[in-house]
mmCIF file with all atom_site columns, C-alpha atoms in Angstrom:
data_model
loop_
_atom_site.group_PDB
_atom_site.id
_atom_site.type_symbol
_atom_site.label_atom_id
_atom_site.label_alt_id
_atom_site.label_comp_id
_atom_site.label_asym_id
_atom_site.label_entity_id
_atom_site.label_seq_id
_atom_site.pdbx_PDB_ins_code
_atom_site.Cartn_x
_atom_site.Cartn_y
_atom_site.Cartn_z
_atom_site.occupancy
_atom_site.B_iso_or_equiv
_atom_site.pdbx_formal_charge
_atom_site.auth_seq_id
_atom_site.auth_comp_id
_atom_site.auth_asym_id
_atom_site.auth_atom_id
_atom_site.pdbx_PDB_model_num
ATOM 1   C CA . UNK A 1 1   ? 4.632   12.505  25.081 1.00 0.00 ? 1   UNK A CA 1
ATOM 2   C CA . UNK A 1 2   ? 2.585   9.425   24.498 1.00 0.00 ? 2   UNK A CA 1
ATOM 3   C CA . UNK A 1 3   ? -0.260  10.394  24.018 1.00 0.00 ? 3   UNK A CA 1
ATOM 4   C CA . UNK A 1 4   ? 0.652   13.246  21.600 1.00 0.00 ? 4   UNK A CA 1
ATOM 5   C CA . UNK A 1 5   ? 2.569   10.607  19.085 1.00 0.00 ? 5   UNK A CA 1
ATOM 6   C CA . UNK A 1 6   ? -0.573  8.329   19.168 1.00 0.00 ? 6   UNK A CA 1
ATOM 7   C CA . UNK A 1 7   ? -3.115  11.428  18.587 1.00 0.00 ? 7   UNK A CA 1
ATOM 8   C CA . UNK A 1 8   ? -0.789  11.847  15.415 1.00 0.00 ? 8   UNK A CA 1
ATOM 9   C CA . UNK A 1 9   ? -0.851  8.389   14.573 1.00 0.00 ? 9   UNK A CA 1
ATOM 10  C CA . UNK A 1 10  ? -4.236  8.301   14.532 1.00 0.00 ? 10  UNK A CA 1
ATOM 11  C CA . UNK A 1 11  ? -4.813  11.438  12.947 1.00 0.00 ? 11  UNK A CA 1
ATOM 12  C CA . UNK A 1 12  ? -2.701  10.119  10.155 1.00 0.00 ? 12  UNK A CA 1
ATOM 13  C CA . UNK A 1 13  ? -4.078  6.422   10.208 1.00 0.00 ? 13  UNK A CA 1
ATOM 14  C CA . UNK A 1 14  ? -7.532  8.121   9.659  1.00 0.00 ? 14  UNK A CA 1
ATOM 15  C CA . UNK A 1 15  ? -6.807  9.724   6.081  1.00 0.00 ? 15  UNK A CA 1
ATOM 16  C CA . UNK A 1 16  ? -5.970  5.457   5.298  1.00 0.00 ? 16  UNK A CA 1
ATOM 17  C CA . UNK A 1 17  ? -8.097  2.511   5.368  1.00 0.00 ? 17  UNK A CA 1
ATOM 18  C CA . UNK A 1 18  ? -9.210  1.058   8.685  1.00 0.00 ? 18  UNK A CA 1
ATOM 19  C CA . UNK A 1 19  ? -5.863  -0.810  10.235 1.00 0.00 ? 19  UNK A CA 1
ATOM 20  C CA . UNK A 1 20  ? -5.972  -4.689  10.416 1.00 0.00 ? 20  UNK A CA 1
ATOM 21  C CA . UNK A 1 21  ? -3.714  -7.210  11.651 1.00 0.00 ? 21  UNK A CA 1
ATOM 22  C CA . UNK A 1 22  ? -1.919  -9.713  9.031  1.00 0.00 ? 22  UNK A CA 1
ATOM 23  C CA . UNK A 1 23  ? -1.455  -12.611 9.861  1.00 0.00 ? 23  UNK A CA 1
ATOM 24  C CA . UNK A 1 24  ? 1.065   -14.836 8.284  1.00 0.00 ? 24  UNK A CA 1
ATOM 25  C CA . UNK A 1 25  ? 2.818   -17.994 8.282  1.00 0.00 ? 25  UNK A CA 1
ATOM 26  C CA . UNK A 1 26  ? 4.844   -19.718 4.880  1.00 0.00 ? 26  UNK A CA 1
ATOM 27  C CA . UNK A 1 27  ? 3.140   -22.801 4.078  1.00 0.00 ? 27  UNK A CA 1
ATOM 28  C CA . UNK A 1 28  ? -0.391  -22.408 5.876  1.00 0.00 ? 28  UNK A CA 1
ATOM 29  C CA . UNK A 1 29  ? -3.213  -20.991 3.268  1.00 0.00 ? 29  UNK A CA 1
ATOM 30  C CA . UNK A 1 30  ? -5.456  -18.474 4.186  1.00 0.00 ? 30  UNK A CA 1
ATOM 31  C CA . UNK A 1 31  ? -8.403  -21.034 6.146  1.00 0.00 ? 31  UNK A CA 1
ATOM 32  C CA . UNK A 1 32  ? -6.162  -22.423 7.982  1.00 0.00 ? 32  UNK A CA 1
ATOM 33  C CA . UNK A 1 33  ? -4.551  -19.428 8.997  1.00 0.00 ? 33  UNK A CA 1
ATOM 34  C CA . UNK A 1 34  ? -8.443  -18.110 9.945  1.00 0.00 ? 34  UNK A CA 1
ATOM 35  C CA . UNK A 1 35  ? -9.080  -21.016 11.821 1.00 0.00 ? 35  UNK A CA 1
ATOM 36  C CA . UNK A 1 36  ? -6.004  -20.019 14.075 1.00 0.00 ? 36  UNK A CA 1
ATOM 37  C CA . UNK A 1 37  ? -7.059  -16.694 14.260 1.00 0.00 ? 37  UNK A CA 1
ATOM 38  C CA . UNK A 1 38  ? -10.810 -18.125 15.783 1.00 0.00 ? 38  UNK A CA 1
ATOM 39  C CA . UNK A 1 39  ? -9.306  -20.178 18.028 1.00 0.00 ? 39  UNK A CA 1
ATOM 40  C CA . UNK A 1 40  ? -7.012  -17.536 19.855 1.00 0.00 ? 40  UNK A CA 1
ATOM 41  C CA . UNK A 1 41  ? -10.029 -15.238 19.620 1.00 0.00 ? 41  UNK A CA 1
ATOM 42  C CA . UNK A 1 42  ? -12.366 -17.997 21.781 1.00 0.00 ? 42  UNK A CA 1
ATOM 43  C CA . UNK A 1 43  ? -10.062 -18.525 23.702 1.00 0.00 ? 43  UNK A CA 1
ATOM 44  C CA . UNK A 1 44  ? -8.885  -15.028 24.507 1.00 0.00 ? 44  UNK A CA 1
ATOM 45  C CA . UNK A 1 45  ? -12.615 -14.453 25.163 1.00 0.00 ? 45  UNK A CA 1
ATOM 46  C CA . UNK A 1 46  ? -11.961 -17.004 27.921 1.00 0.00 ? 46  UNK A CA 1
ATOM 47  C CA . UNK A 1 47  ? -9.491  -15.914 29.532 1.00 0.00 ? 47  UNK A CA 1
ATOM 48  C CA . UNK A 1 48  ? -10.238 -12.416 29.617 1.00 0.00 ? 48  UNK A CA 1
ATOM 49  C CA . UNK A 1 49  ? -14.196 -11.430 29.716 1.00 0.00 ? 49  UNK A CA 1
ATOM 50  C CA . UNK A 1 50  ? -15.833 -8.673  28.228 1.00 0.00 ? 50  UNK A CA 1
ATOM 51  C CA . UNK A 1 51  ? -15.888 -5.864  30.912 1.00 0.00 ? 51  UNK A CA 1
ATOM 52  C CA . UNK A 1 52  ? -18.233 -2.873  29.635 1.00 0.00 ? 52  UNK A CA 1
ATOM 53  C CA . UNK A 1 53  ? -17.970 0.358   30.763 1.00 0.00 ? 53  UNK A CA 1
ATOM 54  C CA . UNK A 1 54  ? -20.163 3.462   29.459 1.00 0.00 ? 54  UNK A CA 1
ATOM 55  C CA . UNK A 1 55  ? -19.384 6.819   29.574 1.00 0.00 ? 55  UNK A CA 1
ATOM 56  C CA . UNK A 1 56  ? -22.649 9.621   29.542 1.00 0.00 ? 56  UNK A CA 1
ATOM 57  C CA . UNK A 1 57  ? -22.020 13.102  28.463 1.00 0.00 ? 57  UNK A CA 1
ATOM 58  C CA . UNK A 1 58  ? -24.538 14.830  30.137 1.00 0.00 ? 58  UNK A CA 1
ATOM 59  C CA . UNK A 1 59  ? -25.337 17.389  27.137 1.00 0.00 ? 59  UNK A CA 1
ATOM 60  C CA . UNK A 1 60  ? -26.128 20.762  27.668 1.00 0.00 ? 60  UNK A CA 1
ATOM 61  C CA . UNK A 1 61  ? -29.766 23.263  28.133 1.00 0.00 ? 61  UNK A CA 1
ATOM 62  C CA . UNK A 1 62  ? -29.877 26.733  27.655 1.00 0.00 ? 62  UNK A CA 1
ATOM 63  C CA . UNK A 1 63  ? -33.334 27.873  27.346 1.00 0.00 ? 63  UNK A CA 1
ATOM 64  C CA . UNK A 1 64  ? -32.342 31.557  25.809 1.00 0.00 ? 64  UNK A CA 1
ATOM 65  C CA . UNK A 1 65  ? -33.974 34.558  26.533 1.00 0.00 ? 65  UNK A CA 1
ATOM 66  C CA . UNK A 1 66  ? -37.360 35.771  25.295 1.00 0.00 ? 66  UNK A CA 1
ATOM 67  C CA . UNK A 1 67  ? -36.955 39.223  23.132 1.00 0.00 ? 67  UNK A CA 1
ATOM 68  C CA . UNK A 1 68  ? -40.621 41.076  22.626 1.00 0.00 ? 68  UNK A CA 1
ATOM 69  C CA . UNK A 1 69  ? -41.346 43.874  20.186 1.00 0.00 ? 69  UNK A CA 1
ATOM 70  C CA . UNK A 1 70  ? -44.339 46.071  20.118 1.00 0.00 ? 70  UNK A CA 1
ATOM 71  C CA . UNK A 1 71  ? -45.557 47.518  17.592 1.00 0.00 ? 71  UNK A CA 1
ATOM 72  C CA . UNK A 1 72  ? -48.797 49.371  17.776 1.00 0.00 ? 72  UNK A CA 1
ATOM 73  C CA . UNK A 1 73  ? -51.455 47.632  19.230 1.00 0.00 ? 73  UNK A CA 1
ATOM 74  C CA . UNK A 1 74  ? -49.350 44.339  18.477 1.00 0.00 ? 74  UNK A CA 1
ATOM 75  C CA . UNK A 1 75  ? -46.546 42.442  19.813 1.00 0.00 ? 75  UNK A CA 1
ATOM 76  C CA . UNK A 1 76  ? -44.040 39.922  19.076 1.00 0.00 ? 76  UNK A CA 1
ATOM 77  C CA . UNK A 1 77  ? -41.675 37.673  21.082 1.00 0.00 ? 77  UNK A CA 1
ATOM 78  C CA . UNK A 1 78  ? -38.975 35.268  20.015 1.00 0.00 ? 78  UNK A CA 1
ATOM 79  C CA . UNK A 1 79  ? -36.815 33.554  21.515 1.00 0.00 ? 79  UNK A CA 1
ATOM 80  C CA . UNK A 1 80  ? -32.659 33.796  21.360 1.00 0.00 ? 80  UNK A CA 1
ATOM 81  C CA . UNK A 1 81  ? -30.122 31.700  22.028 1.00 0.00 ? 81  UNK A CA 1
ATOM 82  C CA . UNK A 1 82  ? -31.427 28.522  22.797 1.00 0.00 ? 82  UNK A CA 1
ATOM 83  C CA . UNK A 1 83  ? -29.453 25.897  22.155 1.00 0.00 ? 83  UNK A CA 1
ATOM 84  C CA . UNK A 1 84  ? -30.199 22.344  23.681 1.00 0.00 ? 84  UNK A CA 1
ATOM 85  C CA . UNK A 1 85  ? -27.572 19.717  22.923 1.00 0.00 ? 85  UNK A CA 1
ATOM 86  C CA . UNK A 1 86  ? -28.792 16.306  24.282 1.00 0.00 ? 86  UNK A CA 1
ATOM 87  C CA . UNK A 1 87  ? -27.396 13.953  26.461 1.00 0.00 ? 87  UNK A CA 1
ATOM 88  C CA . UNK A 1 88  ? -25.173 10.670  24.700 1.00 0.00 ? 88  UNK A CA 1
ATOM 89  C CA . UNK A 1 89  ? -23.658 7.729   26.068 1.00 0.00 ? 89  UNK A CA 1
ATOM 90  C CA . UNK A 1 90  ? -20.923 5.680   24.568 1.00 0.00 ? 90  UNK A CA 1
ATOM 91  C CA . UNK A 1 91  ? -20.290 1.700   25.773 1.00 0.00 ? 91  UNK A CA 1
ATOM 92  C CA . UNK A 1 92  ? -16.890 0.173   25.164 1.00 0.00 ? 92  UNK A CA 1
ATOM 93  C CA . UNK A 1 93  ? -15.192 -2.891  26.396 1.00 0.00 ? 93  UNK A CA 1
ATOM 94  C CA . UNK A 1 94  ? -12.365 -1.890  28.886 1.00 0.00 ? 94  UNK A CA 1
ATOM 95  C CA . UNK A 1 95  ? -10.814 -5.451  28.076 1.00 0.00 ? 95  UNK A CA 1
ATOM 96  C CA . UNK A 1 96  ? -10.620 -5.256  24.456 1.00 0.00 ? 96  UNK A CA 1
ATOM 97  C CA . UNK A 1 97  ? -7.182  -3.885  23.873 1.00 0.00 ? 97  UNK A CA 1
ATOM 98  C CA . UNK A 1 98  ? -5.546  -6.318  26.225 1.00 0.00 ? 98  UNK A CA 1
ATOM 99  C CA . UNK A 1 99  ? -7.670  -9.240  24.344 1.00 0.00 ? 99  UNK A CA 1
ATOM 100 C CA . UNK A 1 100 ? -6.207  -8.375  20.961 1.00 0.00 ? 100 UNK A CA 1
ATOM 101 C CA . UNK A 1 101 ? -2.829  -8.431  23.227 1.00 0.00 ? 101 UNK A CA 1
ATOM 102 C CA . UNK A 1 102 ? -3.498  -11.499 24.212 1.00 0.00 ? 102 UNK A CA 1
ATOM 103 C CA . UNK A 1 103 ? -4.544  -12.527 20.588 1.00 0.00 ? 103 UNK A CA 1
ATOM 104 C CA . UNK A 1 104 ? -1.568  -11.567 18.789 1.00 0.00 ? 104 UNK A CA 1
ATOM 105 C CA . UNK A 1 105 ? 0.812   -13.880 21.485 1.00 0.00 ? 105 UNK A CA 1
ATOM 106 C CA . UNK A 1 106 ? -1.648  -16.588 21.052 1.00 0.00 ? 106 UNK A CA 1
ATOM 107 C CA . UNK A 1 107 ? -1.199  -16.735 17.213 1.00 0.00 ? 107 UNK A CA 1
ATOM 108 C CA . UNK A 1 108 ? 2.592   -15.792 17.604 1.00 0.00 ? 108 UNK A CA 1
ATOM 109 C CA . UNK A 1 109 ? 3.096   -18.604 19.926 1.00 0.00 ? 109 UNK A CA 1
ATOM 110 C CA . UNK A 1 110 ? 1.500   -21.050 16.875 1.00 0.00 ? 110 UNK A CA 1
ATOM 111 C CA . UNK A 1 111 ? 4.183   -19.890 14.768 1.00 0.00 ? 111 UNK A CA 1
ATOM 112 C CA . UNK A 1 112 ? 2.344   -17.296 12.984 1.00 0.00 ? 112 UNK A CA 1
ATOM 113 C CA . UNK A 1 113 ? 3.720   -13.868 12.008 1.00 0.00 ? 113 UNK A CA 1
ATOM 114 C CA . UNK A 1 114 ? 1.721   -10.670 13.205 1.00 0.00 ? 114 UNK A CA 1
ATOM 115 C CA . UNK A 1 115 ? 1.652   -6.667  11.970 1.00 0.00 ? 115 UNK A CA 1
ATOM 116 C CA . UNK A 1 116 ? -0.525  -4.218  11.922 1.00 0.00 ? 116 UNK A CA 1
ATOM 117 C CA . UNK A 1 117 ? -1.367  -3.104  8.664  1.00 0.00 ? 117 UNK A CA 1
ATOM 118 C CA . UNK A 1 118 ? -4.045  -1.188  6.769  1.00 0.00 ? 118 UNK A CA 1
ATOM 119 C CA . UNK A 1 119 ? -6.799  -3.716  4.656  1.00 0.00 ? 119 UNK A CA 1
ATOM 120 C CA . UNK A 1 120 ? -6.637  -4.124  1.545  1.00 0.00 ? 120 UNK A CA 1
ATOM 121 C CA . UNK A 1 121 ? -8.860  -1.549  -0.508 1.00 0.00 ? 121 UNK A CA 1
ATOM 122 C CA . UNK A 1 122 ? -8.754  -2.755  -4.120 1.00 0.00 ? 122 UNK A CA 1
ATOM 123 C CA . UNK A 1 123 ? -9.312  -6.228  -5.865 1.00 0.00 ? 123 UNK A CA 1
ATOM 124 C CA . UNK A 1 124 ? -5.998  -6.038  -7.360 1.00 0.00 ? 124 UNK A CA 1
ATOM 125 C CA . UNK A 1 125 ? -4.046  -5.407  -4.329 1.00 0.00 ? 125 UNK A CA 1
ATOM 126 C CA . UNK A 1 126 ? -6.513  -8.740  -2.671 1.00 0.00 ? 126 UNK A CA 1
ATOM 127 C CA . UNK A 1 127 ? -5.060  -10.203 -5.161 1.00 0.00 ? 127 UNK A CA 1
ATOM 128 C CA . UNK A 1 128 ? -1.276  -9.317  -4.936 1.00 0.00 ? 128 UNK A CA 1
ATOM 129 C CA . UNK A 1 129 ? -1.577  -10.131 -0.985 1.00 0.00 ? 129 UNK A CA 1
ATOM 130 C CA . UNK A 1 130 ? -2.970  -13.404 -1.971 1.00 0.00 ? 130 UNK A CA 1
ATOM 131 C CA . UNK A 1 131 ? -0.309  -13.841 -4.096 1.00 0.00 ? 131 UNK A CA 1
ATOM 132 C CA . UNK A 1 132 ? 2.864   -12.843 -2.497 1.00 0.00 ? 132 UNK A CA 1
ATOM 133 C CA . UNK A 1 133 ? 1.002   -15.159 0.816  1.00 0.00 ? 133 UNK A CA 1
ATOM 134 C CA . UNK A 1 134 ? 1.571   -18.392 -2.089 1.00 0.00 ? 134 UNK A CA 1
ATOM 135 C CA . UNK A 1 135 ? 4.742   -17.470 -2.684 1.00 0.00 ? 135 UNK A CA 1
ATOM 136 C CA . UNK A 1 136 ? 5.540   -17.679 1.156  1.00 0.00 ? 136 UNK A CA 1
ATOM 137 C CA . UNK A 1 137 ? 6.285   -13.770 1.429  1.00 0.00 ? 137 UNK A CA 1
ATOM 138 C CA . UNK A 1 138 ? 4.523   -11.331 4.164  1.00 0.00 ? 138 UNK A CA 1
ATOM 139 C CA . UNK A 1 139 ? 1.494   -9.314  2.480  1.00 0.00 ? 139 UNK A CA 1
ATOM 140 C CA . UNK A 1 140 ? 1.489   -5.782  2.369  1.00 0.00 ? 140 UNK A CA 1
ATOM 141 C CA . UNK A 1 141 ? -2.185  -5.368  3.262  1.00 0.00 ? 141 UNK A CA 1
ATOM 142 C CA . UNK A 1 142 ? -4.549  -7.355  5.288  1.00 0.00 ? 142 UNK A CA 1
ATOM 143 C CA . UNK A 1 143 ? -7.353  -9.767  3.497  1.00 0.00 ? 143 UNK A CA 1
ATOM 144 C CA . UNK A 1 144 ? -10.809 -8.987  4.677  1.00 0.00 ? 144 UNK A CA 1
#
């Protein structure tokens, strides 16, 4: 059941802007509140190491059939369905999710506010985020 609500989750998060965490906390501007965000990031690389795992799809070979015609004195061949669909590989960290975990605690435990939320896409809504973060309210979207 999971897995079927995050597959929709994800199908819908992908007609939106890439997600992004905001991070908030009244009365700590926007450097200050990146130089928290660093240091739980160091130090979440620390404590949990990068552990990278690939995964190969093998691809897939089909060299067809040959299909010859004569005609008179000459002849012609082709060849049908071939299809050759090469091999990939994709690396990923298997530590990664439970870093940003470990991330979001870090900065919660310093007082800081977390959410998920998508970045901001426009100058003006920058600029609103900016704003209502002055005025010691949460921002809708996340500052790049």
């Amino acid at each position: 059941m999971h897995k079927r609500y995050a597959f929709v989750v994800l199908a819908v998060a992908g007609c939106q802007s890439t997600p992004a965490y905001v991070v908030f906390k009244p009365g700590v501007d926007l450097n200050s509140t990146q130089t928290a965000t660093d240091q739980c990031k160091i130090n979440s690389f620390r404590e949990i190491p990068q552990s990278l795992a690939t995964d190969v799809n093998p691809g897939y070979n089909n060299p067809g059939t040959i299909q010859c015609n004569t005609y008179g004195t000459m002849t012609t061949c082709n060849r049908v369905g071939a299809i050759n669909i090469p091999a990939s590989s994709t690396t990923y960290d298997v530590n990664s999710e439970l870093r940003d975990r470990y991330i979001v605690r870090c900065l919660e435990g310093k007082g800081f506010g977390v959410k998920l939320a998508r970045a901001c896409a426009s100058k003006s809504e920058v600029t609103k985020a900016l704003a209502d973060r002055a005025a010691g309210q949460f921002p809708t979207c996340a500052v790049r």
